[in-house]
Amino acid sequence: NNIVSANLAVQKNGLSLQHAGDDMRRDRELVLTAVRQNGLALEWADDTLKQDKEVVSAAVKQCGGSLMFASQELCCNKNL
């Protein structure tokens, strides 16, 4: 199963998300796993997930620099 393979890949290296298909980049749990491993994986998440406060917060917690990939609205949120 592709989602299982992708999940194993992002657990080892969150940046593997860049090689995932669009449908997987929209998978919230897969993206959360990726950004918890490497916050910069947020760059390759679907735009809808870049607006998800929990996803962005997990990414920023792992790597503050990932905030630049968040939606404009969350980029300016001082509560992250």
PDB file of N, CA and C in Angstrom:
ATOM      1  N   ASN A   1       0.840  -1.183   0.000  1.00  0.00           N
ATOM      2  CA  ASN A   1       0.000   0.000   0.000  1.00  0.00           C
ATOM      3  C   ASN A   1       0.884   1.246   0.000  1.00  0.00           C
ATOM      4  N   ASN A   2       0.559   2.207  -0.866  1.00  0.00           N
ATOM      5  CA  ASN A   2       1.380   3.412  -1.011  1.00  0.00           C
ATOM      6  C   ASN A   2       1.409   4.273   0.244  1.00  0.00           C
ATOM      7  N   ILE A   3       0.281   4.371   0.936  1.00  0.00           N
ATOM      8  CA  ILE A   3       0.240   5.218   2.135  1.00  0.00           C
ATOM      9  C   ILE A   3       1.117   4.641   3.242  1.00  0.00           C
ATOM     10  N   VAL A   4       1.169   3.323   3.324  1.00  0.00           N
ATOM     11  CA  VAL A   4       2.028   2.673   4.328  1.00  0.00           C
ATOM     12  C   VAL A   4       3.489   2.954   4.006  1.00  0.00           C
ATOM     13  N   SER A   5       3.854   2.820   2.741  1.00  0.00           N
ATOM     14  CA  SER A   5       5.232   3.099   2.320  1.00  0.00           C
ATOM     15  C   SER A   5       5.601   4.554   2.581  1.00  0.00           C
ATOM     16  N   ALA A   6       4.680   5.448   2.242  1.00  0.00           N
ATOM     17  CA  ALA A   6       4.934   6.874   2.456  1.00  0.00           C
ATOM     18  C   ALA A   6       5.071   7.179   3.944  1.00  0.00           C
ATOM     19  N   ASN A   7       4.245   6.548   4.760  1.00  0.00           N
ATOM     20  CA  ASN A   7       4.303   6.765   6.197  1.00  0.00           C
ATOM     21  C   ASN A   7       5.649   6.307   6.762  1.00  0.00           C
ATOM     22  N   LEU A   8       6.115   5.167   6.325  1.00  0.00           N
ATOM     23  CA  LEU A   8       7.424   4.678   6.776  1.00  0.00           C
ATOM     24  C   LEU A   8       8.535   5.625   6.342  1.00  0.00           C
ATOM     25  N   ALA A   9       8.431   6.147   5.129  1.00  0.00           N
ATOM     26  CA  ALA A   9       9.457   7.063   4.611  1.00  0.00           C
ATOM     27  C   ALA A   9       9.500   8.358   5.415  1.00  0.00           C
ATOM     28  N   VAL A  10       8.336   8.955   5.703  1.00  0.00           N
ATOM     29  CA  VAL A  10       8.344  10.235   6.422  1.00  0.00           C
ATOM     30  C   VAL A  10       8.678  10.067   7.897  1.00  0.00           C
ATOM     31  N   GLN A  11       8.472   8.873   8.437  1.00  0.00           N
ATOM     32  CA  GLN A  11       8.893   8.628   9.823  1.00  0.00           C
ATOM     33  C   GLN A  11      10.409   8.701   9.928  1.00  0.00           C
ATOM     34  N   LYS A  12      11.100   8.246   8.885  1.00  0.00           N
ATOM     35  CA  LYS A  12      12.566   8.272   8.872  1.00  0.00           C
ATOM     36  C   LYS A  12      13.105   9.631   8.454  1.00  0.00           C
ATOM     37  N   ASN A  13      12.397  10.258   7.498  1.00  0.00           N
ATOM     38  CA  ASN A  13      12.835  11.549   6.974  1.00  0.00           C
ATOM     39  C   ASN A  13      11.605  12.313   6.503  1.00  0.00           C
ATOM     40  N   GLY A  14      11.172  13.270   7.288  1.00  0.00           N
ATOM     41  CA  GLY A  14       9.975  14.043   6.966  1.00  0.00           C
ATOM     42  C   GLY A  14      10.026  14.697   5.601  1.00  0.00           C
ATOM     43  N   LEU A  15      11.233  15.029   5.153  1.00  0.00           N
ATOM     44  CA  LEU A  15      11.376  15.682   3.853  1.00  0.00           C
ATOM     45  C   LEU A  15      11.019  14.764   2.688  1.00  0.00           C
ATOM     46  N   SER A  16      10.847  13.473   2.969  1.00  0.00           N
ATOM     47  CA  SER A  16      10.397  12.539   1.936  1.00  0.00           C
ATOM     48  C   SER A  16       9.016  12.913   1.420  1.00  0.00           C
ATOM     49  N   LEU A  17       8.319  13.753   2.143  1.00  0.00           N
ATOM     50  CA  LEU A  17       6.993  14.193   1.719  1.00  0.00           C
ATOM     51  C   LEU A  17       7.044  14.839   0.333  1.00  0.00           C
ATOM     52  N   GLN A  18       8.181  15.428  -0.006  1.00  0.00           N
ATOM     53  CA  GLN A  18       8.309  16.083  -1.313  1.00  0.00           C
ATOM     54  C   GLN A  18       8.145  15.095  -2.468  1.00  0.00           C
ATOM     55  N   HIS A  19       8.364  13.822  -2.217  1.00  0.00           N
ATOM     56  CA  HIS A  19       8.254  12.806  -3.267  1.00  0.00           C
ATOM     57  C   HIS A  19       6.877  12.149  -3.295  1.00  0.00           C
ATOM     58  N   ALA A  20       6.024  12.518  -2.374  1.00  0.00           N
ATOM     59  CA  ALA A  20       4.686  11.931  -2.284  1.00  0.00           C
ATOM     60  C   ALA A  20       3.754  12.587  -3.306  1.00  0.00           C
ATOM     61  N   GLY A  21       2.749  11.856  -3.703  1.00  0.00           N
ATOM     62  CA  GLY A  21       1.759  12.388  -4.632  1.00  0.00           C
ATOM     63  C   GLY A  21       0.863  13.410  -3.945  1.00  0.00           C
ATOM     64  N   ASP A  22       0.124  14.145  -4.761  1.00  0.00           N
ATOM     65  CA  ASP A  22      -0.751  15.198  -4.236  1.00  0.00           C
ATOM     66  C   ASP A  22      -1.752  14.660  -3.218  1.00  0.00           C
ATOM     67  N   ASP A  23      -2.295  13.475  -3.490  1.00  0.00           N
ATOM     68  CA  ASP A  23      -3.283  12.915  -2.561  1.00  0.00           C
ATOM     69  C   ASP A  23      -2.668  12.647  -1.192  1.00  0.00           C
ATOM     70  N   MET A  24      -1.412  12.243  -1.170  1.00  0.00           N
ATOM     71  CA  MET A  24      -0.737  11.984   0.106  1.00  0.00           C
ATOM     72  C   MET A  24      -0.351  13.276   0.808  1.00  0.00           C
ATOM     73  N   ARG A  25      -0.065  14.303   0.036  1.00  0.00           N
ATOM     74  CA  ARG A  25       0.263  15.600   0.627  1.00  0.00           C
ATOM     75  C   ARG A  25      -0.966  16.250   1.261  1.00  0.00           C
ATOM     76  N   ARG A  26      -2.145  15.717   0.925  1.00  0.00           N
ATOM     77  CA  ARG A  26      -3.398  16.190   1.542  1.00  0.00           C
ATOM     78  C   ARG A  26      -3.787  15.332   2.750  1.00  0.00           C
ATOM     79  N   ASP A  27      -3.069  14.251   2.972  1.00  0.00           N
ATOM     80  CA  ASP A  27      -3.377  13.339   4.079  1.00  0.00           C
ATOM     81  C   ASP A  27      -2.849  13.945   5.379  1.00  0.00           C
ATOM     82  N   ARG A  28      -3.774  14.362   6.224  1.00  0.00           N
ATOM     83  CA  ARG A  28      -3.404  15.089   7.445  1.00  0.00           C
ATOM     84  C   ARG A  28      -2.469  14.287   8.347  1.00  0.00           C
ATOM     85  N   GLU A  29      -2.777  13.018   8.566  1.00  0.00           N
ATOM     86  CA  GLU A  29      -1.951  12.202   9.465  1.00  0.00           C
ATOM     87  C   GLU A  29      -0.547  11.995   8.899  1.00  0.00           C
ATOM     88  N   LEU A  30      -0.456  11.803   7.600  1.00  0.00           N
ATOM     89  CA  LEU A  30       0.857  11.635   6.965  1.00  0.00           C
ATOM     90  C   LEU A  30       1.671  12.918   7.099  1.00  0.00           C
ATOM     91  N   VAL A  31       1.035  14.040   6.845  1.00  0.00           N
ATOM     92  CA  VAL A  31       1.734  15.329   6.942  1.00  0.00           C
ATOM     93  C   VAL A  31       2.140  15.612   8.390  1.00  0.00           C
ATOM     94  N   LEU A  32       1.271  15.309   9.336  1.00  0.00           N
ATOM     95  CA  LEU A  32       1.640  15.491  10.743  1.00  0.00           C
ATOM     96  C   LEU A  32       2.866  14.653  11.102  1.00  0.00           C
ATOM     97  N   THR A  33       2.892  13.417  10.646  1.00  0.00           N
ATOM     98  CA  THR A  33       4.062  12.560  10.900  1.00  0.00           C
ATOM     99  C   THR A  33       5.311  13.184  10.296  1.00  0.00           C
ATOM    100  N   ALA A  34       5.185  13.694   9.077  1.00  0.00           N
ATOM    101  CA  ALA A  34       6.338  14.292   8.389  1.00  0.00           C
ATOM    102  C   ALA A  34       6.851  15.530   9.119  1.00  0.00           C
ATOM    103  N   VAL A  35       5.943  16.439   9.492  1.00  0.00           N
ATOM    104  CA  VAL A  35       6.400  17.689  10.122  1.00  0.00           C
ATOM    105  C   VAL A  35       6.892  17.471  11.544  1.00  0.00           C
ATOM    106  N   ARG A  36       6.411  16.437  12.187  1.00  0.00           N
ATOM    107  CA  ARG A  36       6.936  16.131  13.527  1.00  0.00           C
ATOM    108  C   ARG A  36       8.357  15.590  13.437  1.00  0.00           C
ATOM    109  N   GLN A  37       8.679  14.953  12.323  1.00  0.00           N
ATOM    110  CA  GLN A  37      10.034  14.449  12.113  1.00  0.00           C
ATOM    111  C   GLN A  37      10.945  15.571  11.629  1.00  0.00           C
ATOM    112  N   ASN A  38      10.418  16.405  10.721  1.00  0.00           N
ATOM    113  CA  ASN A  38      11.187  17.539  10.192  1.00  0.00           C
ATOM    114  C   ASN A  38      10.195  18.639   9.821  1.00  0.00           C
ATOM    115  N   GLY A  39      10.176  19.700  10.595  1.00  0.00           N
ATOM    116  CA  GLY A  39       9.224  20.779  10.397  1.00  0.00           C
ATOM    117  C   GLY A  39       9.231  21.387   9.015  1.00  0.00           C
ATOM    118  N   LEU A  40      10.385  21.350   8.360  1.00  0.00           N
ATOM    119  CA  LEU A  40      10.491  21.943   7.026  1.00  0.00           C
ATOM    120  C   LEU A  40       9.694  21.176   5.976  1.00  0.00           C
ATOM    121  N   ALA A  41       9.211  19.982   6.322  1.00  0.00           N
ATOM    122  CA  ALA A  41       8.364  19.208   5.407  1.00  0.00           C
ATOM    123  C   ALA A  41       7.061  19.951   5.129  1.00  0.00           C
ATOM    124  N   LEU A  42       6.730  20.941   5.944  1.00  0.00           N
ATOM    125  CA  LEU A  42       5.521  21.729   5.727  1.00  0.00           C
ATOM    126  C   LEU A  42       5.516  22.348   4.330  1.00  0.00           C
ATOM    127  N   GLU A  43       6.673  22.601   3.795  1.00  0.00           N
ATOM    128  CA  GLU A  43       6.779  23.186   2.450  1.00  0.00           C
ATOM    129  C   GLU A  43       6.017  22.350   1.423  1.00  0.00           C
ATOM    130  N   TRP A  44       6.005  21.040   1.582  1.00  0.00           N
ATOM    131  CA  TRP A  44       5.415  20.156   0.582  1.00  0.00           C
ATOM    132  C   TRP A  44       4.008  19.697   0.939  1.00  0.00           C
ATOM    133  N   ALA A  45       3.488  20.175   2.041  1.00  0.00           N
ATOM    134  CA  ALA A  45       2.108  19.834   2.424  1.00  0.00           C
ATOM    135  C   ALA A  45       1.130  20.569   1.505  1.00  0.00           C
ATOM    136  N   ASP A  46      -0.045  19.999   1.359  1.00  0.00           N
ATOM    137  CA  ASP A  46      -1.099  20.657   0.592  1.00  0.00           C
ATOM    138  C   ASP A  46      -1.430  21.998   1.256  1.00  0.00           C
ATOM    139  N   ASP A  47      -1.835  22.970   0.462  1.00  0.00           N
ATOM    140  CA  ASP A  47      -2.132  24.307   0.981  1.00  0.00           C
ATOM    141  C   ASP A  47      -3.190  24.289   2.083  1.00  0.00           C
ATOM    142  N   THR A  48      -4.132  23.365   1.994  1.00  0.00           N
ATOM    143  CA  THR A  48      -5.164  23.301   3.035  1.00  0.00           C
ATOM    144  C   THR A  48      -4.548  22.964   4.392  1.00  0.00           C
ATOM    145  N   LEU A  49      -3.501  22.157   4.394  1.00  0.00           N
ATOM    146  CA  LEU A  49      -2.852  21.785   5.652  1.00  0.00           C
ATOM    147  C   LEU A  49      -1.904  22.866   6.148  1.00  0.00           C
ATOM    148  N   LYS A  50      -1.491  23.742   5.261  1.00  0.00           N
ATOM    149  CA  LYS A  50      -0.674  24.884   5.674  1.00  0.00           C
ATOM    150  C   LYS A  50      -1.525  25.907   6.413  1.00  0.00           C
ATOM    151  N   GLN A  51      -2.842  25.696   6.411  1.00  0.00           N
ATOM    152  CA  GLN A  51      -3.783  26.549   7.134  1.00  0.00           C
ATOM    153  C   GLN A  51      -4.274  25.868   8.410  1.00  0.00           C
ATOM    154  N   ASP A  52      -3.825  24.646   8.637  1.00  0.00           N
ATOM    155  CA  ASP A  52      -4.261  23.851   9.786  1.00  0.00           C
ATOM    156  C   ASP A  52      -3.357  24.188  10.979  1.00  0.00           C
ATOM    157  N   LYS A  53      -3.965  24.770  12.008  1.00  0.00           N
ATOM    158  CA  LYS A  53      -3.174  25.256  13.150  1.00  0.00           C
ATOM    159  C   LYS A  53      -2.367  24.138  13.812  1.00  0.00           C
ATOM    160  N   GLU A  54      -2.949  22.945  13.958  1.00  0.00           N
ATOM    161  CA  GLU A  54      -2.229  21.847  14.611  1.00  0.00           C
ATOM    162  C   GLU A  54      -1.027  21.394  13.777  1.00  0.00           C
ATOM    163  N   VAL A  55      -1.203  21.311  12.467  1.00  0.00           N
ATOM    164  CA  VAL A  55      -0.107  20.898  11.575  1.00  0.00           C
ATOM    165  C   VAL A  55       1.010  21.934  11.624  1.00  0.00           C
ATOM    166  N   VAL A  56       0.645  23.200  11.485  1.00  0.00           N
ATOM    167  CA  VAL A  56       1.654  24.273  11.489  1.00  0.00           C
ATOM    168  C   VAL A  56       2.348  24.344  12.846  1.00  0.00           C
ATOM    169  N   SER A  57       1.591  24.218  13.910  1.00  0.00           N
ATOM    170  CA  SER A  57       2.170  24.252  15.246  1.00  0.00           C
ATOM    171  C   SER A  57       3.180  23.126  15.452  1.00  0.00           C
ATOM    172  N   ALA A  58       2.845  21.929  14.981  1.00  0.00           N
ATOM    173  CA  ALA A  58       3.774  20.788  15.096  1.00  0.00           C
ATOM    174  C   ALA A  58       5.047  21.051  14.299  1.00  0.00           C
ATOM    175  N   ALA A  59       4.887  21.636  13.119  1.00  0.00           N
ATOM    176  CA  ALA A  59       6.048  21.948  12.285  1.00  0.00           C
ATOM    177  C   ALA A  59       6.945  22.980  12.953  1.00  0.00           C
ATOM    178  N   VAL A  60       6.335  24.035  13.473  1.00  0.00           N
ATOM    179  CA  VAL A  60       7.094  25.124  14.109  1.00  0.00           C
ATOM    180  C   VAL A  60       7.767  24.640  15.386  1.00  0.00           C
ATOM    181  N   LYS A  61       7.098  23.765  16.103  1.00  0.00           N
ATOM    182  CA  LYS A  61       7.686  23.204  17.324  1.00  0.00           C
ATOM    183  C   LYS A  61       8.969  22.431  16.992  1.00  0.00           C
ATOM    184  N   GLN A  62       8.959  21.733  15.868  1.00  0.00           N
ATOM    185  CA  GLN A  62      10.129  20.951  15.464  1.00  0.00           C
ATOM    186  C   GLN A  62      11.203  21.852  14.861  1.00  0.00           C
ATOM    187  N   CYS A  63      10.766  22.864  14.096  1.00  0.00           N
ATOM    188  CA  CYS A  63      11.722  23.764  13.425  1.00  0.00           C
ATOM    189  C   CYS A  63      11.059  25.122  13.211  1.00  0.00           C
ATOM    190  N   GLY A  64      11.475  26.104  13.955  1.00  0.00           N
ATOM    191  CA  GLY A  64      10.874  27.433  13.874  1.00  0.00           C
ATOM    192  C   GLY A  64      10.858  28.021  12.475  1.00  0.00           C
ATOM    193  N   GLY A  65      11.846  27.686  11.685  1.00  0.00           N
ATOM    194  CA  GLY A  65      11.939  28.211  10.319  1.00  0.00           C
ATOM    195  C   GLY A  65      10.824  27.752   9.406  1.00  0.00           C
ATOM    196  N   SER A  66      10.118  26.710   9.810  1.00  0.00           N
ATOM    197  CA  SER A  66       9.047  26.185   8.961  1.00  0.00           C
ATOM    198  C   SER A  66       7.859  27.134   8.891  1.00  0.00           C
ATOM    199  N   LEU A  67       7.815  28.123   9.779  1.00  0.00           N
ATOM    200  CA  LEU A  67       6.714  29.078   9.781  1.00  0.00           C
ATOM    201  C   LEU A  67       6.582  29.787   8.430  1.00  0.00           C
ATOM    202  N   MET A  68       7.681  29.925   7.707  1.00  0.00           N
ATOM    203  CA  MET A  68       7.623  30.611   6.407  1.00  0.00           C
ATOM    204  C   MET A  68       6.784  29.849   5.388  1.00  0.00           C
ATOM    205  N   PHE A  69       6.492  28.569   5.649  1.00  0.00           N
ATOM    206  CA  PHE A  69       5.694  27.782   4.720  1.00  0.00           C
ATOM    207  C   PHE A  69       4.217  27.720   5.117  1.00  0.00           C
ATOM    208  N   ALA A  70       3.874  28.322   6.243  1.00  0.00           N
ATOM    209  CA  ALA A  70       2.489  28.327   6.716  1.00  0.00           C
ATOM    210  C   ALA A  70       1.661  29.314   5.900  1.00  0.00           C
ATOM    211  N   SER A  71       0.352  29.184   6.006  1.00  0.00           N
ATOM    212  CA  SER A  71      -0.537  30.136   5.331  1.00  0.00           C
ATOM    213  C   SER A  71      -0.263  31.534   5.873  1.00  0.00           C
ATOM    214  N   GLN A  72      -0.639  32.526   5.092  1.00  0.00           N
ATOM    215  CA  GLN A  72      -0.437  33.927   5.500  1.00  0.00           C
ATOM    216  C   GLN A  72      -1.096  34.189   6.850  1.00  0.00           C
ATOM    217  N   GLU A  73      -2.289  33.658   7.030  1.00  0.00           N
ATOM    218  CA  GLU A  73      -3.034  33.868   8.274  1.00  0.00           C
ATOM    219  C   GLU A  73      -2.266  33.316   9.482  1.00  0.00           C
ATOM    220  N   LEU A  74      -1.732  32.104   9.356  1.00  0.00           N
ATOM    221  CA  LEU A  74      -1.010  31.495  10.475  1.00  0.00           C
ATOM    222  C   LEU A  74       0.401  32.049  10.626  1.00  0.00           C
ATOM    223  N   CYS A  75       0.964  32.521   9.550  1.00  0.00           N
ATOM    224  CA  CYS A  75       2.299  33.134   9.606  1.00  0.00           C
ATOM    225  C   CYS A  75       2.311  34.304  10.590  1.00  0.00           C
ATOM    226  N   CYS A  76       1.207  34.999  10.646  1.00  0.00           N
ATOM    227  CA  CYS A  76       1.109  36.199  11.488  1.00  0.00           C
ATOM    228  C   CYS A  76       0.529  35.891  12.869  1.00  0.00           C
ATOM    229  N   ASN A  77       0.244  34.645  13.149  1.00  0.00           N
ATOM    230  CA  ASN A  77      -0.369  34.253  14.421  1.00  0.00           C
ATOM    231  C   ASN A  77       0.708  34.155  15.496  1.00  0.00           C
ATOM    232  N   LYS A  78       0.635  35.015  16.465  1.00  0.00           N
ATOM    233  CA  LYS A  78       1.643  35.040  17.527  1.00  0.00           C
ATOM    234  C   LYS A  78       1.420  33.946  18.567  1.00  0.00           C
ATOM    235  N   ASN A  79       0.301  33.229  18.465  1.00  0.00           N
ATOM    236  CA  ASN A  79      -0.002  32.173  19.435  1.00  0.00           C
ATOM    237  C   ASN A  79       0.555  30.810  19.043  1.00  0.00           C
ATOM    238  N   LEU A  80       1.277  30.735  17.950  1.00  0.00           N
ATOM    239  CA  LEU A  80       1.868  29.455  17.561  1.00  0.00           C
ATOM    240  C   LEU A  80       3.075  29.257  18.377  1.00  0.00           C
TER     241      LEU A  80
END
